[in-house]
Amino acid sequence: MSGDGRYIAFTSQASNLVDGDTNGQQDLWWYGDDVFVRDRLTGITQRISVSGTGLQGNGTSDQPSINGDGRYVVFRSWANNLV
């Protein structure tokens, strides 16, 4: 969670958090395929474990950590198509 509590970085078992989640994998906490950030002020959830062109990761991404103002998120990933 960001320092002010506005942003939360997480993984999830749900497959209906964002449109286009079609990689066929559960978004499972701790061993999830996707990392998300939720803006608690606007109610918008974004999947951030995608490439610069929006492609879904082809491997697991998990263990997100968000900085104090919510601008940066780091996470562990086995996907080789994110950068």
PDB file of N, CA and C in Angstrom:
ATOM      1  N   MET A   1       0.843  -1.166   0.000  1.00  0.00           N
ATOM      2  CA  MET A   1       0.000   0.000   0.000  1.00  0.00           C
ATOM      3  C   MET A   1       0.897   1.239   0.000  1.00  0.00           C
ATOM      4  N   SER A   2       0.470   2.233  -0.777  1.00  0.00           N
ATOM      5  CA  SER A   2       1.223   3.488  -0.795  1.00  0.00           C
ATOM      6  C   SER A   2       1.132   4.158   0.570  1.00  0.00           C
ATOM      7  N   GLY A   3       2.021   5.102   0.814  1.00  0.00           N
ATOM      8  CA  GLY A   3       2.094   5.759   2.107  1.00  0.00           C
ATOM      9  C   GLY A   3       0.802   6.420   2.548  1.00  0.00           C
ATOM     10  N   ASP A   4       0.050   6.974   1.601  1.00  0.00           N
ATOM     11  CA  ASP A   4      -1.207   7.636   1.951  1.00  0.00           C
ATOM     12  C   ASP A   4      -2.408   6.698   1.880  1.00  0.00           C
ATOM     13  N   GLY A   5      -2.169   5.422   1.537  1.00  0.00           N
ATOM     14  CA  GLY A   5      -3.248   4.440   1.483  1.00  0.00           C
ATOM     15  C   GLY A   5      -4.080   4.485   0.223  1.00  0.00           C
ATOM     16  N   ARG A   6      -3.739   5.344  -0.721  1.00  0.00           N
ATOM     17  CA  ARG A   6      -4.546   5.469  -1.930  1.00  0.00           C
ATOM     18  C   ARG A   6      -4.375   4.279  -2.863  1.00  0.00           C
ATOM     19  N   TYR A   7      -3.141   3.818  -3.043  1.00  0.00           N
ATOM     20  CA  TYR A   7      -2.860   2.759  -4.007  1.00  0.00           C
ATOM     21  C   TYR A   7      -2.490   1.465  -3.302  1.00  0.00           C
ATOM     22  N   ILE A   8      -2.999   0.367  -3.840  1.00  0.00           N
ATOM     23  CA  ILE A   8      -2.690  -0.954  -3.309  1.00  0.00           C
ATOM     24  C   ILE A   8      -2.197  -1.821  -4.458  1.00  0.00           C
ATOM     25  N   ALA A   9      -1.027  -2.424  -4.302  1.00  0.00           N
ATOM     26  CA  ALA A   9      -0.497  -3.376  -5.282  1.00  0.00           C
ATOM     27  C   ALA A   9      -0.778  -4.776  -4.753  1.00  0.00           C
ATOM     28  N   PHE A  10      -1.291  -5.654  -5.631  1.00  0.00           N
ATOM     29  CA  PHE A  10      -1.688  -6.978  -5.169  1.00  0.00           C
ATOM     30  C   PHE A  10      -1.759  -7.967  -6.324  1.00  0.00           C
ATOM     31  N   THR A  11      -1.859  -9.236  -5.974  1.00  0.00           N
ATOM     32  CA  THR A  11      -2.221 -10.290  -6.916  1.00  0.00           C
ATOM     33  C   THR A  11      -3.559 -10.840  -6.450  1.00  0.00           C
ATOM     34  N   SER A  12      -4.264 -11.561  -7.318  1.00  0.00           N
ATOM     35  CA  SER A  12      -5.614 -11.992  -6.978  1.00  0.00           C
ATOM     36  C   SER A  12      -5.974 -13.298  -7.668  1.00  0.00           C
ATOM     37  N   GLN A  13      -6.908 -14.052  -7.079  1.00  0.00           N
ATOM     38  CA  GLN A  13      -7.450 -15.247  -7.704  1.00  0.00           C
ATOM     39  C   GLN A  13      -8.519 -14.907  -8.733  1.00  0.00           C
ATOM     40  N   ALA A  14      -9.032 -13.708  -8.724  1.00  0.00           N
ATOM     41  CA  ALA A  14     -10.112 -13.324  -9.638  1.00  0.00           C
ATOM     42  C   ALA A  14      -9.601 -13.170 -11.063  1.00  0.00           C
ATOM     43  N   SER A  15     -10.442 -13.511 -12.027  1.00  0.00           N
ATOM     44  CA  SER A  15     -10.091 -13.325 -13.436  1.00  0.00           C
ATOM     45  C   SER A  15     -10.927 -12.222 -14.077  1.00  0.00           C
ATOM     46  N   ASN A  16     -11.707 -11.504 -13.269  1.00  0.00           N
ATOM     47  CA  ASN A  16     -12.596 -10.476 -13.802  1.00  0.00           C
ATOM     48  C   ASN A  16     -12.258  -9.074 -13.301  1.00  0.00           C
ATOM     49  N   LEU A  17     -11.007  -8.849 -12.928  1.00  0.00           N
ATOM     50  CA  LEU A  17     -10.631  -7.535 -12.404  1.00  0.00           C
ATOM     51  C   LEU A  17     -10.379  -6.512 -13.497  1.00  0.00           C
ATOM     52  N   VAL A  18      -9.906  -6.970 -14.646  1.00  0.00           N
ATOM     53  CA  VAL A  18      -9.646  -6.075 -15.776  1.00  0.00           C
ATOM     54  C   VAL A  18     -10.103  -6.757 -17.058  1.00  0.00           C
ATOM     55  N   ASP A  19     -10.472  -5.960 -18.045  1.00  0.00           N
ATOM     56  CA  ASP A  19     -10.826  -6.496 -19.355  1.00  0.00           C
ATOM     57  C   ASP A  19      -9.600  -7.106 -20.014  1.00  0.00           C
ATOM     58  N   GLY A  20      -9.806  -8.138 -20.799  1.00  0.00           N
ATOM     59  CA  GLY A  20      -8.723  -8.715 -21.582  1.00  0.00           C
ATOM     60  C   GLY A  20      -7.829  -9.664 -20.817  1.00  0.00           C
ATOM     61  N   ASP A  21      -8.246 -10.117 -19.645  1.00  0.00           N
ATOM     62  CA  ASP A  21      -7.437 -11.072 -18.881  1.00  0.00           C
ATOM     63  C   ASP A  21      -7.702 -12.461 -19.448  1.00  0.00           C
ATOM     64  N   THR A  22      -6.970 -12.797 -20.486  1.00  0.00           N
ATOM     65  CA  THR A  22      -7.222 -14.037 -21.222  1.00  0.00           C
ATOM     66  C   THR A  22      -6.023 -14.960 -21.252  1.00  0.00           C
ATOM     67  N   ASN A  23      -5.066 -14.787 -20.344  1.00  0.00           N
ATOM     68  CA  ASN A  23      -3.885 -15.638 -20.391  1.00  0.00           C
ATOM     69  C   ASN A  23      -4.130 -17.027 -19.814  1.00  0.00           C
ATOM     70  N   GLY A  24      -5.363 -17.308 -19.403  1.00  0.00           N
ATOM     71  CA  GLY A  24      -5.740 -18.649 -18.996  1.00  0.00           C
ATOM     72  C   GLY A  24      -5.173 -19.099 -17.669  1.00  0.00           C
ATOM     73  N   GLN A  25      -4.622 -18.192 -16.903  1.00  0.00           N
ATOM     74  CA  GLN A  25      -4.027 -18.544 -15.623  1.00  0.00           C
ATOM     75  C   GLN A  25      -4.775 -17.825 -14.512  1.00  0.00           C
ATOM     76  N   GLN A  26      -4.876 -18.501 -13.375  1.00  0.00           N
ATOM     77  CA  GLN A  26      -5.444 -17.823 -12.218  1.00  0.00           C
ATOM     78  C   GLN A  26      -4.492 -16.737 -11.759  1.00  0.00           C
ATOM     79  N   ASP A  27      -5.043 -15.647 -11.313  1.00  0.00           N
ATOM     80  CA  ASP A  27      -4.244 -14.557 -10.753  1.00  0.00           C
ATOM     81  C   ASP A  27      -4.172 -14.787  -9.251  1.00  0.00           C
ATOM     82  N   LEU A  28      -3.351 -15.732  -8.866  1.00  0.00           N
ATOM     83  CA  LEU A  28      -3.356 -16.268  -7.516  1.00  0.00           C
ATOM     84  C   LEU A  28      -2.338 -15.579  -6.637  1.00  0.00           C
ATOM     85  N   TRP A  29      -2.770 -15.102  -5.489  1.00  0.00           N
ATOM     86  CA  TRP A  29      -1.865 -14.474  -4.532  1.00  0.00           C
ATOM     87  C   TRP A  29      -0.702 -15.407  -4.254  1.00  0.00           C
ATOM     88  N   TRP A  30       0.470 -14.847  -4.241  1.00  0.00           N
ATOM     89  CA  TRP A  30       1.737 -15.501  -3.932  1.00  0.00           C
ATOM     90  C   TRP A  30       2.284 -16.256  -5.119  1.00  0.00           C
ATOM     91  N   TYR A  31       1.480 -16.910  -5.900  1.00  0.00           N
ATOM     92  CA  TYR A  31       1.946 -17.596  -7.104  1.00  0.00           C
ATOM     93  C   TYR A  31       1.169 -17.101  -8.311  1.00  0.00           C
ATOM     94  N   GLY A  32       0.779 -15.853  -8.297  1.00  0.00           N
ATOM     95  CA  GLY A  32      -0.101 -15.309  -9.319  1.00  0.00           C
ATOM     96  C   GLY A  32       0.591 -15.044 -10.632  1.00  0.00           C
ATOM     97  N   ASP A  33      -0.192 -14.937 -11.658  1.00  0.00           N
ATOM     98  CA  ASP A  33       0.343 -14.620 -12.970  1.00  0.00           C
ATOM     99  C   ASP A  33       0.327 -13.133 -13.237  1.00  0.00           C
ATOM    100  N   ASP A  34      -0.497 -12.390 -12.568  1.00  0.00           N
ATOM    101  CA  ASP A  34      -0.643 -10.972 -12.858  1.00  0.00           C
ATOM    102  C   ASP A  34      -0.533 -10.136 -11.586  1.00  0.00           C
ATOM    103  N   VAL A  35      -0.014  -8.922 -11.761  1.00  0.00           N
ATOM    104  CA  VAL A  35       0.084  -7.958 -10.663  1.00  0.00           C
ATOM    105  C   VAL A  35      -0.826  -6.782 -11.000  1.00  0.00           C
ATOM    106  N   PHE A  36      -1.574  -6.322 -10.020  1.00  0.00           N
ATOM    107  CA  PHE A  36      -2.536  -5.242 -10.196  1.00  0.00           C
ATOM    108  C   PHE A  36      -2.231  -4.097  -9.243  1.00  0.00           C
ATOM    109  N   VAL A  37      -2.715  -2.899  -9.607  1.00  0.00           N
ATOM    110  CA  VAL A  37      -2.720  -1.758  -8.696  1.00  0.00           C
ATOM    111  C   VAL A  37      -4.143  -1.213  -8.668  1.00  0.00           C
ATOM    112  N   ARG A  38      -4.651  -1.017  -7.477  1.00  0.00           N
ATOM    113  CA  ARG A  38      -5.987  -0.469  -7.277  1.00  0.00           C
ATOM    114  C   ARG A  38      -5.861   0.934  -6.716  1.00  0.00           C
ATOM    115  N   ASP A  39      -6.522   1.891  -7.374  1.00  0.00           N
ATOM    116  CA  ASP A  39      -6.604   3.263  -6.879  1.00  0.00           C
ATOM    117  C   ASP A  39      -7.875   3.350  -6.038  1.00  0.00           C
ATOM    118  N   ARG A  40      -7.723   3.458  -4.742  1.00  0.00           N
ATOM    119  CA  ARG A  40      -8.876   3.465  -3.852  1.00  0.00           C
ATOM    120  C   ARG A  40      -9.701   4.738  -3.974  1.00  0.00           C
ATOM    121  N   LEU A  41      -9.129   5.814  -4.491  1.00  0.00           N
ATOM    122  CA  LEU A  41      -9.862   7.066  -4.653  1.00  0.00           C
ATOM    123  C   LEU A  41     -10.796   7.000  -5.860  1.00  0.00           C
ATOM    124  N   THR A  42     -10.284   6.510  -6.997  1.00  0.00           N
ATOM    125  CA  THR A  42     -11.088   6.455  -8.218  1.00  0.00           C
ATOM    126  C   THR A  42     -11.810   5.124  -8.398  1.00  0.00           C
ATOM    127  N   GLY A  43     -11.367   4.084  -7.679  1.00  0.00           N
ATOM    128  CA  GLY A  43     -11.961   2.760  -7.836  1.00  0.00           C
ATOM    129  C   GLY A  43     -11.451   2.001  -9.045  1.00  0.00           C
ATOM    130  N   ILE A  44     -10.405   2.505  -9.695  1.00  0.00           N
ATOM    131  CA  ILE A  44      -9.867   1.875 -10.902  1.00  0.00           C
ATOM    132  C   ILE A  44      -8.783   0.869 -10.532  1.00  0.00           C
ATOM    133  N   THR A  45      -8.878  -0.324 -11.129  1.00  0.00           N
ATOM    134  CA  THR A  45      -7.863  -1.358 -10.975  1.00  0.00           C
ATOM    135  C   THR A  45      -7.167  -1.536 -12.313  1.00  0.00           C
ATOM    136  N   GLN A  46      -5.840  -1.543 -12.301  1.00  0.00           N
ATOM    137  CA  GLN A  46      -5.048  -1.736 -13.515  1.00  0.00           C
ATOM    138  C   GLN A  46      -4.139  -2.935 -13.340  1.00  0.00           C
ATOM    139  N   ARG A  47      -4.033  -3.734 -14.401  1.00  0.00           N
ATOM    140  CA  ARG A  47      -3.040  -4.804 -14.396  1.00  0.00           C
ATOM    141  C   ARG A  47      -1.736  -4.195 -14.865  1.00  0.00           C
ATOM    142  N   ILE A  48      -0.674  -4.355 -14.091  1.00  0.00           N
ATOM    143  CA  ILE A  48       0.601  -3.736 -14.444  1.00  0.00           C
ATOM    144  C   ILE A  48       1.649  -4.739 -14.896  1.00  0.00           C
ATOM    145  N   SER A  49       1.379  -6.017 -14.768  1.00  0.00           N
ATOM    146  CA  SER A  49       2.339  -7.028 -15.227  1.00  0.00           C
ATOM    147  C   SER A  49       2.091  -7.322 -16.706  1.00  0.00           C
ATOM    148  N   VAL A  50       2.228  -6.270 -17.508  1.00  0.00           N
ATOM    149  CA  VAL A  50       2.068  -6.356 -18.962  1.00  0.00           C
ATOM    150  C   VAL A  50       3.262  -5.676 -19.624  1.00  0.00           C
ATOM    151  N   SER A  51       3.447  -5.958 -20.902  1.00  0.00           N
ATOM    152  CA  SER A  51       4.551  -5.335 -21.640  1.00  0.00           C
ATOM    153  C   SER A  51       4.232  -3.874 -21.927  1.00  0.00           C
ATOM    154  N   GLY A  52       5.196  -3.158 -22.469  1.00  0.00           N
ATOM    155  CA  GLY A  52       4.998  -1.763 -22.840  1.00  0.00           C
ATOM    156  C   GLY A  52       3.907  -1.565 -23.876  1.00  0.00           C
ATOM    157  N   THR A  53       3.605  -2.619 -24.634  1.00  0.00           N
ATOM    158  CA  THR A  53       2.542  -2.547 -25.635  1.00  0.00           C
ATOM    159  C   THR A  53       1.252  -3.193 -25.147  1.00  0.00           C
ATOM    160  N   GLY A  54       1.221  -3.601 -23.875  1.00  0.00           N
ATOM    161  CA  GLY A  54       0.000  -4.150 -23.298  1.00  0.00           C
ATOM    162  C   GLY A  54      -0.154  -5.653 -23.383  1.00  0.00           C
ATOM    163  N   LEU A  55       0.868  -6.371 -23.876  1.00  0.00           N
ATOM    164  CA  LEU A  55       0.780  -7.827 -23.945  1.00  0.00           C
ATOM    165  C   LEU A  55       0.784  -8.431 -22.552  1.00  0.00           C
ATOM    166  N   GLN A  56      -0.023  -9.473 -22.361  1.00  0.00           N
ATOM    167  CA  GLN A  56      -0.034 -10.188 -21.095  1.00  0.00           C
ATOM    168  C   GLN A  56       1.279 -10.922 -20.896  1.00  0.00           C
ATOM    169  N   GLY A  57       1.698 -11.031 -19.657  1.00  0.00           N
ATOM    170  CA  GLY A  57       2.910 -11.771 -19.354  1.00  0.00           C
ATOM    171  C   GLY A  57       2.753 -13.245 -19.683  1.00  0.00           C
ATOM    172  N   ASN A  58       3.841 -13.859 -20.133  1.00  0.00           N
ATOM    173  CA  ASN A  58       3.803 -15.280 -20.474  1.00  0.00           C
ATOM    174  C   ASN A  58       4.396 -16.139 -19.361  1.00  0.00           C
ATOM    175  N   GLY A  59       4.475 -15.587 -18.181  1.00  0.00           N
ATOM    176  CA  GLY A  59       4.964 -16.308 -17.011  1.00  0.00           C
ATOM    177  C   GLY A  59       4.469 -15.628 -15.749  1.00  0.00           C
ATOM    178  N   THR A  60       4.693 -16.275 -14.645  1.00  0.00           N
ATOM    179  CA  THR A  60       4.211 -15.788 -13.356  1.00  0.00           C
ATOM    180  C   THR A  60       4.861 -14.468 -12.952  1.00  0.00           C
ATOM    181  N   SER A  61       4.051 -13.552 -12.446  1.00  0.00           N
ATOM    182  CA  SER A  61       4.516 -12.309 -11.824  1.00  0.00           C
ATOM    183  C   SER A  61       3.868 -12.227 -10.455  1.00  0.00           C
ATOM    184  N   ASP A  62       4.658 -11.909  -9.432  1.00  0.00           N
ATOM    185  CA  ASP A  62       4.108 -11.880  -8.084  1.00  0.00           C
ATOM    186  C   ASP A  62       4.950 -11.000  -7.168  1.00  0.00           C
ATOM    187  N   GLN A  63       4.628 -11.003  -5.910  1.00  0.00           N
ATOM    188  CA  GLN A  63       5.312 -10.273  -4.845  1.00  0.00           C
ATOM    189  C   GLN A  63       5.504  -8.782  -5.140  1.00  0.00           C
ATOM    190  N   PRO A  64       4.415  -8.068  -5.444  1.00  0.00           N
ATOM    191  CA  PRO A  64       4.547  -6.638  -5.726  1.00  0.00           C
ATOM    192  C   PRO A  64       4.877  -5.825  -4.478  1.00  0.00           C
ATOM    193  N   SER A  65       5.583  -4.733  -4.705  1.00  0.00           N
ATOM    194  CA  SER A  65       5.879  -3.757  -3.660  1.00  0.00           C
ATOM    195  C   SER A  65       5.733  -2.372  -4.280  1.00  0.00           C
ATOM    196  N   ILE A  66       5.005  -1.504  -3.610  1.00  0.00           N
ATOM    197  CA  ILE A  66       4.705  -0.177  -4.151  1.00  0.00           C
ATOM    198  C   ILE A  66       5.421   0.884  -3.312  1.00  0.00           C
ATOM    199  N   ASN A  67       5.882   1.957  -3.969  1.00  0.00           N
ATOM    200  CA  ASN A  67       6.591   2.999  -3.219  1.00  0.00           C
ATOM    201  C   ASN A  67       5.602   3.910  -2.485  1.00  0.00           C
ATOM    202  N   GLY A  68       6.131   4.846  -1.734  1.00  0.00           N
ATOM    203  CA  GLY A  68       5.333   5.676  -0.844  1.00  0.00           C
ATOM    204  C   GLY A  68       4.236   6.483  -1.496  1.00  0.00           C
ATOM    205  N   ASP A  69       4.473   7.014  -2.701  1.00  0.00           N
ATOM    206  CA  ASP A  69       3.436   7.820  -3.348  1.00  0.00           C
ATOM    207  C   ASP A  69       2.641   7.036  -4.391  1.00  0.00           C
ATOM    208  N   GLY A  70       2.920   5.748  -4.545  1.00  0.00           N
ATOM    209  CA  GLY A  70       2.163   4.903  -5.468  1.00  0.00           C
ATOM    210  C   GLY A  70       2.586   5.006  -6.911  1.00  0.00           C
ATOM    211  N   ARG A  71       3.660   5.728  -7.179  1.00  0.00           N
ATOM    212  CA  ARG A  71       4.077   5.936  -8.567  1.00  0.00           C
ATOM    213  C   ARG A  71       4.821   4.736  -9.140  1.00  0.00           C
ATOM    214  N   TYR A  72       5.565   4.026  -8.311  1.00  0.00           N
ATOM    215  CA  TYR A  72       6.381   2.914  -8.790  1.00  0.00           C
ATOM    216  C   TYR A  72       5.998   1.617  -8.089  1.00  0.00           C
ATOM    217  N   VAL A  73       5.992   0.548  -8.868  1.00  0.00           N
ATOM    218  CA  VAL A  73       5.749  -0.790  -8.340  1.00  0.00           C
ATOM    219  C   VAL A  73       6.831  -1.702  -8.891  1.00  0.00           C
ATOM    220  N   VAL A  74       7.412  -2.495  -8.027  1.00  0.00           N
ATOM    221  CA  VAL A  74       8.347  -3.531  -8.463  1.00  0.00           C
ATOM    222  C   VAL A  74       7.709  -4.876  -8.145  1.00  0.00           C
ATOM    223  N   PHE A  75       8.059  -5.880  -8.941  1.00  0.00           N
ATOM    224  CA  PHE A  75       7.540  -7.214  -8.689  1.00  0.00           C
ATOM    225  C   PHE A  75       8.475  -8.241  -9.299  1.00  0.00           C
ATOM    226  N   ARG A  76       8.352  -9.451  -8.825  1.00  0.00           N
ATOM    227  CA  ARG A  76       9.139 -10.571  -9.338  1.00  0.00           C
ATOM    228  C   ARG A  76       8.377 -11.182 -10.505  1.00  0.00           C
ATOM    229  N   SER A  77       9.104 -11.594 -11.542  1.00  0.00           N
ATOM    230  CA  SER A  77       8.433 -12.173 -12.703  1.00  0.00           C
ATOM    231  C   SER A  77       9.308 -13.201 -13.400  1.00  0.00           C
ATOM    232  N   TRP A  78       8.655 -14.229 -13.891  1.00  0.00           N
ATOM    233  CA  TRP A  78       9.302 -15.224 -14.741  1.00  0.00           C
ATOM    234  C   TRP A  78       8.923 -15.015 -16.207  1.00  0.00           C
ATOM    235  N   ALA A  79       8.101 -14.037 -16.481  1.00  0.00           N
ATOM    236  CA  ALA A  79       7.724 -13.729 -17.865  1.00  0.00           C
ATOM    237  C   ALA A  79       8.930 -13.150 -18.596  1.00  0.00           C
ATOM    238  N   ASN A  80       9.099 -13.530 -19.855  1.00  0.00           N
ATOM    239  CA  ASN A  80      10.225 -12.996 -20.629  1.00  0.00           C
ATOM    240  C   ASN A  80       9.769 -12.053 -21.733  1.00  0.00           C
ATOM    241  N   ASN A  81       8.511 -11.631 -21.679  1.00  0.00           N
ATOM    242  CA  ASN A  81       8.002 -10.735 -22.714  1.00  0.00           C
ATOM    243  C   ASN A  81       7.498  -9.398 -22.161  1.00  0.00           C
ATOM    244  N   LEU A  82       7.918  -9.025 -20.968  1.00  0.00           N
ATOM    245  CA  LEU A  82       7.427  -7.784 -20.368  1.00  0.00           C
ATOM    246  C   LEU A  82       8.276  -6.573 -20.711  1.00  0.00           C
ATOM    247  N   VAL A  83       9.538  -6.773 -21.064  1.00  0.00           N
ATOM    248  CA  VAL A  83      10.405  -5.646 -21.432  1.00  0.00           C
ATOM    249  C   VAL A  83      10.989  -5.851 -22.804  1.00  0.00           C
TER     250      VAL A  83
END
